């Protein structure tokens, strides 16, 4: 009787459990209920055990059951689900099946948003950013920019300045691609850049406050990337940027961080002769003089035809500059001004300083050579043969410039052009101061040794 009673009770319990069993996907619970909850836990355990050791083939059937029947059980279903489906994609060759698997992968991200999109650390914006990243990787050139833009726009609208940085970066990429396809998107792209730049600024402030140097570094790289793309996009010409930034600069004239970033942006898009650039330089220079602000002040002085003041600011900019190529460019700018004023000795002096600061800067050699040619007649007004010898010294400089790839084409053209003006063999023979192959000192302000060719 006791055995029969026990079996009767056990059978009744099993019947009750079976009757109460329900999948999590049906009743909205994490694991489901009754026997289905046990089935869920078993499949989650087996799937994660295999997936942790990269055995995705054996993990898949257990994962698929749990993924379909109790999708709210654990985030691990999506952490490993992405890896499992990506593994399937890596094994597949058939285009149609690859496309279907890509859709499956996107669905994994969508389901994670549905069940775990409110996660405080890895929420909807974080998930959508990784979805977009995988979509771009798998679709390549066939990735649809409008699709990406739609996904990421929704995240930015919802999370604003707290949006995951990768989502912000990819949003700008999608906006740029849309503009490339459709000119009418240009205005929106400029708006997107300004809003995303502001988001990165706020996130960088948070990282600084938290003393999180790693996060700050990542944000700086991402912001620099969207600025570089913006500068190269052609979306905003100087007139457009003037209209966007003029009022902002007045409103932020005490905000050195904003002023510095505006100067960098305007320099990148080659709008350094704009009133906006000058005004930002002026306000920034009052607060915290930098090479960038001093350069802006110098350019403003040039525009006002105050060359003495321009040189003062350019020299200050060179002293403040920390990068050798920037120093070299500034010295070369002073050399150009001096050349325009026909102060050739001073111009050559700053050309030499430019090359000393940045040996890769070949433009100063071209300028020196041109000044030699332009002044040949004044150096030897009464000796046409020696006047032609000035071209020896000029071409020496062009040869130096030709060693650099960026100047090679122009230098070669100048060399070919002015070699034709060398003294003839007969002129050299008849001139008492000349002998082919021997050294000669060019007179006047040039005062340089060269060789008779």
mmCIF file of C-alpha atoms in Angstrom, residues 14 61 185 219 265 293 299 316 335 368 387 419 449:
data_model
loop_
_atom_site.group_PDB
_atom_site.id
_atom_site.type_symbol
_atom_site.label_atom_id
_atom_site.label_comp_id
_atom_site.label_asym_id
_atom_site.label_seq_id
_atom_site.Cartn_x
_atom_site.Cartn_y
_atom_site.Cartn_z
ATOM 1 C CA UNK A 14 4.747 14.835 -12.372
ATOM 2 C CA UNK A 61 21.570 23.085 -30.596
ATOM 3 C CA UNK A 185 21.880 65.529 -46.828
ATOM 4 C CA UNK A 219 37.132 59.528 -26.966
ATOM 5 C CA UNK A 265 38.708 72.705 -37.157
ATOM 6 C CA UNK A 293 46.067 81.432 -31.661
ATOM 7 C CA UNK A 299 47.309 86.031 -40.330
ATOM 8 C CA UNK A 316 55.535 83.925 -31.062
ATOM 9 C CA UNK A 335 60.228 83.979 -45.287
ATOM 10 C CA UNK A 368 65.588 80.583 -52.242
ATOM 11 C CA UNK A 387 74.421 87.029 -64.361
ATOM 12 C CA UNK A 419 69.341 75.163 -67.264
ATOM 13 C CA UNK A 449 79.749 79.186 -53.621
#
